[in-house]
PDB file of C-alpha atoms in Angstrom:
ATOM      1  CA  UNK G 230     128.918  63.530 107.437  1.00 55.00           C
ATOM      2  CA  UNK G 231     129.975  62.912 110.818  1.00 57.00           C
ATOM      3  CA  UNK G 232     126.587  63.963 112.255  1.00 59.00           C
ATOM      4  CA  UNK G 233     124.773  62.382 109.835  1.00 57.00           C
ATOM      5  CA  UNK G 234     125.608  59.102 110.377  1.00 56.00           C
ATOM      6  CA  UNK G 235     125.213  59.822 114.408  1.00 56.00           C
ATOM      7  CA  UNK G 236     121.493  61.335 113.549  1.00 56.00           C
ATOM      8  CA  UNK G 237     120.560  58.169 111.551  1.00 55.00           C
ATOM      9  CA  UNK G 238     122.482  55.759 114.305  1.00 54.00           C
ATOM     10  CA  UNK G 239     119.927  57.782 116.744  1.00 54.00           C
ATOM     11  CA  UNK G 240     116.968  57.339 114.869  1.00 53.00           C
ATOM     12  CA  UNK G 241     117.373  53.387 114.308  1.00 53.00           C
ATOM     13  CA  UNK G 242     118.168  53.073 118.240  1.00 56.00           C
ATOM     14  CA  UNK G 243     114.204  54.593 119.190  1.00 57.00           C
ATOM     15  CA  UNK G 244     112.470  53.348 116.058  1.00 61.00           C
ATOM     16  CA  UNK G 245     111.034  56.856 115.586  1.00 67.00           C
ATOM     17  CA  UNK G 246     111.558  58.571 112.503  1.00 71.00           C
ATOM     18  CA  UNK G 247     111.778  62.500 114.042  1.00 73.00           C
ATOM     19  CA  UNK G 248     110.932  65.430 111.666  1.00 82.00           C
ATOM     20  CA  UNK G 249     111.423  69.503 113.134  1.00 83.00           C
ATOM     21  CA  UNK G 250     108.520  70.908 114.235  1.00 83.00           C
ATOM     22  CA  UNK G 251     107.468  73.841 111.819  1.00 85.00           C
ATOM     23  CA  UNK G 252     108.088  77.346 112.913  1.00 86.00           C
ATOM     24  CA  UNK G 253     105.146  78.771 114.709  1.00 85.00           C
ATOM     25  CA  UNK G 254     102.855  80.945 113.243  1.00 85.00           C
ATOM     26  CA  UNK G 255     103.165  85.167 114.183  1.00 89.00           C
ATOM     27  CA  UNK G 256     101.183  86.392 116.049  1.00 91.00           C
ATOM     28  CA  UNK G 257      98.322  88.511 114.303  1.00 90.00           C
ATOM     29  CA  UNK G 258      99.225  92.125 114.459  1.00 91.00           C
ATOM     30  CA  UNK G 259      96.084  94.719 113.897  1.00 91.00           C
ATOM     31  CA  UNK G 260      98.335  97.742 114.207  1.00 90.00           C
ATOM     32  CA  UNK G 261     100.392  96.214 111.226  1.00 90.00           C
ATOM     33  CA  UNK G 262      97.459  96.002 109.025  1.00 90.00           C
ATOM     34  CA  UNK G 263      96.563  98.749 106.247  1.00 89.00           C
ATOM     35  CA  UNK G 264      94.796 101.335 107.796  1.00 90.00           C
ATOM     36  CA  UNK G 265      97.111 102.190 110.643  1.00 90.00           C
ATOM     37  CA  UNK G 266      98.424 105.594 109.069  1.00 90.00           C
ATOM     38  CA  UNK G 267      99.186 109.041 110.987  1.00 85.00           C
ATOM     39  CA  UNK G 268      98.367 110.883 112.791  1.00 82.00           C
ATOM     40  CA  UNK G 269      96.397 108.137 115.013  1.00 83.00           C
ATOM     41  CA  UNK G 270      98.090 104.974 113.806  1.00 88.00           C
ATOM     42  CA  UNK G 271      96.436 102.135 114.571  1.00 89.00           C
ATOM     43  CA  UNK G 272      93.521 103.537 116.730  1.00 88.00           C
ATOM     44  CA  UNK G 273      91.447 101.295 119.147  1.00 89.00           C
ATOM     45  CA  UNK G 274      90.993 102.369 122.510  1.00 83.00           C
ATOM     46  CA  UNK G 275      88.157 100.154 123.456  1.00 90.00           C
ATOM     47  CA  UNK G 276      90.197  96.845 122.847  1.00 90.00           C
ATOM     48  CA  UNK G 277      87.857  95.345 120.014  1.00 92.00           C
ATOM     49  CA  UNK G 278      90.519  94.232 117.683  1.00 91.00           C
ATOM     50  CA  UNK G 279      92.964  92.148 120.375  1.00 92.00           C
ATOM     51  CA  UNK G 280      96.304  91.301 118.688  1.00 92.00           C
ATOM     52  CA  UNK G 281      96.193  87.440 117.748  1.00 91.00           C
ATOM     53  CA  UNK G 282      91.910  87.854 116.685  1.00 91.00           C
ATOM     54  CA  UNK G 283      92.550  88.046 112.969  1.00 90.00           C
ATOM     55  CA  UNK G 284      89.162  86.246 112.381  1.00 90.00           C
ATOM     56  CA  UNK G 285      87.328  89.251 114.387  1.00 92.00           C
ATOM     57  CA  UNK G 286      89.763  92.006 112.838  1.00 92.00           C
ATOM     58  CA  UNK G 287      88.792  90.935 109.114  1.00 90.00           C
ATOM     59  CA  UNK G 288      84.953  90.837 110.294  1.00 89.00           C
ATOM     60  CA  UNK G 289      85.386  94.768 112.156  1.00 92.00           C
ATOM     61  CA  UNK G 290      87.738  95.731 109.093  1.00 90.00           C
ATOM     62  CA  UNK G 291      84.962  94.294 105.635  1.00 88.00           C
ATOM     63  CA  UNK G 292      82.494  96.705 108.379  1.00 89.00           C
ATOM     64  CA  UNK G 293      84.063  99.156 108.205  1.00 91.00           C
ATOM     65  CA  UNK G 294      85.079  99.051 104.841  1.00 89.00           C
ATOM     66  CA  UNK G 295      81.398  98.580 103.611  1.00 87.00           C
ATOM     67  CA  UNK G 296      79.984 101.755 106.435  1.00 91.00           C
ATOM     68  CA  UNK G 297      82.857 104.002 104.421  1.00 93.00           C
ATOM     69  CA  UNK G 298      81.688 102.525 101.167  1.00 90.00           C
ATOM     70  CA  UNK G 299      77.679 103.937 102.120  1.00 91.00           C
ATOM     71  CA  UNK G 300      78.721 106.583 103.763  1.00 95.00           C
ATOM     72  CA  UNK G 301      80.724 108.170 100.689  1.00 95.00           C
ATOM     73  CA  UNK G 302      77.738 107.523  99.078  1.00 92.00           C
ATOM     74  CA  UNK G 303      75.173 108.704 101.403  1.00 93.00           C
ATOM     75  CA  UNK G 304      77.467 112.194 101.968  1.00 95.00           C
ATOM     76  CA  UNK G 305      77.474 113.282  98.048  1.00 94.00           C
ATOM     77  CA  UNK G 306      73.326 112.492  98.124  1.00 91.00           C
ATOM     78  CA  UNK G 307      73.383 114.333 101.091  1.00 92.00           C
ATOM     79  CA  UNK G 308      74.566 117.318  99.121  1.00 92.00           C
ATOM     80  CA  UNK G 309      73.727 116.817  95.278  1.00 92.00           C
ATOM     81  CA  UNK G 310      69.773 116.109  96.508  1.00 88.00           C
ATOM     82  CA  UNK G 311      69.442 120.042  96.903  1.00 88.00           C
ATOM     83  CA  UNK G 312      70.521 120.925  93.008  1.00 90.00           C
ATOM     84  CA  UNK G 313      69.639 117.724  91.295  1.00 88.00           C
ATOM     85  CA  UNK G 314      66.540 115.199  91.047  1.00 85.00           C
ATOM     86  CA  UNK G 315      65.073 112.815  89.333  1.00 84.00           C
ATOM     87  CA  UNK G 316      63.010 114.526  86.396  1.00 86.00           C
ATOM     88  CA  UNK G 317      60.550 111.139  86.397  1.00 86.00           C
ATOM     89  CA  UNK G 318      57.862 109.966  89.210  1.00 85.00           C
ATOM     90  CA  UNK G 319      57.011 113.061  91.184  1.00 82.00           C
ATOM     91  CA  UNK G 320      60.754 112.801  92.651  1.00 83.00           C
ATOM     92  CA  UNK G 321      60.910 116.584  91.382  1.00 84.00           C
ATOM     93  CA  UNK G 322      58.561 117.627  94.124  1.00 84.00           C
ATOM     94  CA  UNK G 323      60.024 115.832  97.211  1.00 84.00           C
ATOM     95  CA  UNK G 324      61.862 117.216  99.810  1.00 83.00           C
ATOM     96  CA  UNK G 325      65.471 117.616 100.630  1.00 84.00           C
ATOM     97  CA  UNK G 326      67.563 115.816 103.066  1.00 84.00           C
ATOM     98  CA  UNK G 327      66.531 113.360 105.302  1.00 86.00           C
ATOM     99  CA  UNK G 328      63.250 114.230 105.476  1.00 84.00           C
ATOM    100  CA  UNK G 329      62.672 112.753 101.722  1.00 84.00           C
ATOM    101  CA  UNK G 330      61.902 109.284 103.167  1.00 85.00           C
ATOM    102  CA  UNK G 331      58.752 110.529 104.865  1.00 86.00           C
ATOM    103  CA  UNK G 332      57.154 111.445 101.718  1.00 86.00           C
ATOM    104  CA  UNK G 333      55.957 109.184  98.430  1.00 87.00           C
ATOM    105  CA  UNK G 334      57.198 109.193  95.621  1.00 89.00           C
ATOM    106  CA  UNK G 335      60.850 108.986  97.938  1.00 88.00           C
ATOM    107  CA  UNK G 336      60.111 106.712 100.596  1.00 90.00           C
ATOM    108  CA  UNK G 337      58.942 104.010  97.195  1.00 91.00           C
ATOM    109  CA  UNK G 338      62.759 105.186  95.944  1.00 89.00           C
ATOM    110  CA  UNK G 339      64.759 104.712  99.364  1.00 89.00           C
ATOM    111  CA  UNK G 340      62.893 101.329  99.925  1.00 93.00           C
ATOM    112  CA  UNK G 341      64.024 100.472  96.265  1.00 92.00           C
ATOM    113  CA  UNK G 342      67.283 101.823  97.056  1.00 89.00           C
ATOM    114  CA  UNK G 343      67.622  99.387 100.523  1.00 92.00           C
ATOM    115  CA  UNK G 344      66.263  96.744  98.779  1.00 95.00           C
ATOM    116  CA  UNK G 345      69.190  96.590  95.785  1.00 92.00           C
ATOM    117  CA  UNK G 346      72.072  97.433  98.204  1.00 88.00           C
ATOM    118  CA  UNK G 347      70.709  94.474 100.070  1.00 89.00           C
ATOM    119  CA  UNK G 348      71.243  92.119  96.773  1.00 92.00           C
ATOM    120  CA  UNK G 349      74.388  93.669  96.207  1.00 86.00           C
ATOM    121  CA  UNK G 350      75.391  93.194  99.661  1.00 83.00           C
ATOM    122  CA  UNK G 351      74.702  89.295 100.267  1.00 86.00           C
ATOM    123  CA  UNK G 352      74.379  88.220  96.917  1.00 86.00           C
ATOM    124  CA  UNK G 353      77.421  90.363  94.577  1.00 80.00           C
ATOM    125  CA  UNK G 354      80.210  91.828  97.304  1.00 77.00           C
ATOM    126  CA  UNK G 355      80.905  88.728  99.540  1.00 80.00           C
ATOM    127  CA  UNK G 356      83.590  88.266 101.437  1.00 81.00           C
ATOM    128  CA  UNK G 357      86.391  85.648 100.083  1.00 82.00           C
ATOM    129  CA  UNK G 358      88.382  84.319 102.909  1.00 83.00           C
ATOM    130  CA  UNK G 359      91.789  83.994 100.338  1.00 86.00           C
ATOM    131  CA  UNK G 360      91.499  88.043 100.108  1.00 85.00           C
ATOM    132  CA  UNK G 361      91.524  90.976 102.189  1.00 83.00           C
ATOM    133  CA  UNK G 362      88.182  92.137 103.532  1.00 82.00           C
ATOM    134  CA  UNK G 363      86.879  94.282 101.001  1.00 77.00           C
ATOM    135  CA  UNK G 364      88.636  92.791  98.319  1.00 80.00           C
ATOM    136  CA  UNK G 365      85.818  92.594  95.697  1.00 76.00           C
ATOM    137  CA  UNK G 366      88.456  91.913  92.665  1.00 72.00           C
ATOM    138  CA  UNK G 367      88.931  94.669  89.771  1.00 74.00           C
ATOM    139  CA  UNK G 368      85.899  94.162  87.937  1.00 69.00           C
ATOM    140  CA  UNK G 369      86.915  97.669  85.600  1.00 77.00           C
ATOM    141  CA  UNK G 370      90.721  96.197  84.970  1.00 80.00           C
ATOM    142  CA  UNK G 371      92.058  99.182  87.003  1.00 85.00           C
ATOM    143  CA  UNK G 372      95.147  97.827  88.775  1.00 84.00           C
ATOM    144  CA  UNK G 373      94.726 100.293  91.368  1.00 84.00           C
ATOM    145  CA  UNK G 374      93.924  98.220  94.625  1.00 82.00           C
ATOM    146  CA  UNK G 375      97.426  98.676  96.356  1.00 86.00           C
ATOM    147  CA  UNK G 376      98.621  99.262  99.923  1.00 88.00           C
ATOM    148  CA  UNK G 377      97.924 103.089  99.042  1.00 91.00           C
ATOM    149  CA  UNK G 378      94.630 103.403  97.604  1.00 89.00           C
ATOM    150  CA  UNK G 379      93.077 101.031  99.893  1.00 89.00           C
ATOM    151  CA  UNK G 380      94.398 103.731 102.919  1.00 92.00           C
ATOM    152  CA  UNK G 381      93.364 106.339 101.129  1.00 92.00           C
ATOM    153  CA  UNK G 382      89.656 104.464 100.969  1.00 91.00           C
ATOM    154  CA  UNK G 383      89.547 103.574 104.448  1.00 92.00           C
ATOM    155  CA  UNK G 384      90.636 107.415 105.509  1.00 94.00           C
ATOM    156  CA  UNK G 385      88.040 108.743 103.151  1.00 94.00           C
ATOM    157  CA  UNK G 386      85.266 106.335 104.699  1.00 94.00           C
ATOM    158  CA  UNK G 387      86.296 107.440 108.273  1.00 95.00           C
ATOM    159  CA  UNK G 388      85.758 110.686 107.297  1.00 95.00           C
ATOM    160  CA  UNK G 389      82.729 110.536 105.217  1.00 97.00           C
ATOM    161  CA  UNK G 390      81.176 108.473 108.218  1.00 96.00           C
ATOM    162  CA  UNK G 391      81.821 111.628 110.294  1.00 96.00           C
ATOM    163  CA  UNK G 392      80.912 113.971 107.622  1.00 96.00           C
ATOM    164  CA  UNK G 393      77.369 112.148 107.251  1.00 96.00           C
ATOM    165  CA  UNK G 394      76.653 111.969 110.900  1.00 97.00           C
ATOM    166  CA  UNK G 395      77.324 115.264 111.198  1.00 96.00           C
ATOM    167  CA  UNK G 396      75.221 116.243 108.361  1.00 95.00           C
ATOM    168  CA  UNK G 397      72.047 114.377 109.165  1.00 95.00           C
ATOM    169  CA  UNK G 398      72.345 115.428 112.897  1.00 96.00           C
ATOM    170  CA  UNK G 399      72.368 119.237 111.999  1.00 95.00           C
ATOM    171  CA  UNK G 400      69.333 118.581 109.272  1.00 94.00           C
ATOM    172  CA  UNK G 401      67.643 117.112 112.254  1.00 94.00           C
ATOM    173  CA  UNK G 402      68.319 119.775 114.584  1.00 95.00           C
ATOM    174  CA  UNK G 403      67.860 123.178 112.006  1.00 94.00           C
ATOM    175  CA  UNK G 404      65.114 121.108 109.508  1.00 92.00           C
ATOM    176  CA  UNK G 405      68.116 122.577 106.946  1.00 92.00           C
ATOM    177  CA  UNK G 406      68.867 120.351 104.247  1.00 91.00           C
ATOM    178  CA  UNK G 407      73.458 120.164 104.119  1.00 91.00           C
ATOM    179  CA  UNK G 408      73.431 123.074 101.576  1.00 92.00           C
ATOM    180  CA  UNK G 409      71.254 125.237 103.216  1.00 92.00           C
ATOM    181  CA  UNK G 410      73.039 124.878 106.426  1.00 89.00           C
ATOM    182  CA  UNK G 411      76.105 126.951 104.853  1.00 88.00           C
ATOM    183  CA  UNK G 412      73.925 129.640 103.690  1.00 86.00           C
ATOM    184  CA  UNK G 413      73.578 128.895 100.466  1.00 79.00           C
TER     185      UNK G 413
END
């Protein structure tokens, strides 16, 4: 009570009513984020995602997010293009692999294709600054976007990214679509 009174008796001597400052913010930590799992750990050896840059680390981390995303997708085309096609359109007839997009009816299909992740992209899937990058919400109700499944999604876009580059880079190189290129 003591101090009280001597706080109050200090206050009316300056006129200044004093409050505590509030505790300074942490610093941003990227290696603390989700996504920093073994064996690398948080990996960035070129410096692009500087500790206290949180703005620049959610901007690298939706890109990344989003390049996993297509490149999941673009991996299993990559793949299910040599047993299965569209029945409809002349797609039956087009080629395999990358070089589909240099023939019609497919090049008509990718541009189609572009043109709806592109509305999907800017229109659909944008970025909410109250959420994670790549938080889209749950539109299915699953209850599944946890610490776990959203490391288990950015480890599964790394590797499809690889997976892809790799694919396309051999089909460029043999003119073998990704099945044929294991003999099958």
């Amino acid at each position: 009570e003591e101090e009280e009174e001597e706080e109050e008796e200090e206050e009316e001597e300056d006129g200044f009513d004093y409050e505590p400052l509030p505790e300074p913010k942490p610093v941003f930590e990227p290696s603390a984020q989700v996504g920093a799992v073994a064996p690398l750990g948080f990996f960035d050896p070129l410096g692009f995602a500087p500790r206290g840059d949180e703005q620049n680390f959610r901007k690298l981390r939706a890109a990344e997010l989003k390049h996993g995303r297509v490149a999941m997708l673009a991996s299993i085309g990559l793949v299910t293009q040599h047993f299965a096609k569209f029945p409809f359109l002349g797609f039956k007839e087009s080629a395999n692999g990358v070089w589909a997009v240099k023939t019609l009816p497919s090049a008509w299909g990718f541009s189609l294709l572009v043109i709806a992740c592109g509305i999907v992209e800017f229109l659909v899937w944008t970025e909410k600054p109250d959420r994670e990058p790549g938080d889209f919400g749950d539109p299915l109700g699953l209850k599944m976007y946890d610490t776990d499944m959203r490391n288990r999604e950015l480890n599964n876009g790394r590797f499809a990214m690889f997976a892809t580059v790799g694919i396309v880079a051999a089909e460029l190189l043999t003119g073998k679509d990704a099945i044929q290129q294991l003999g099958l």
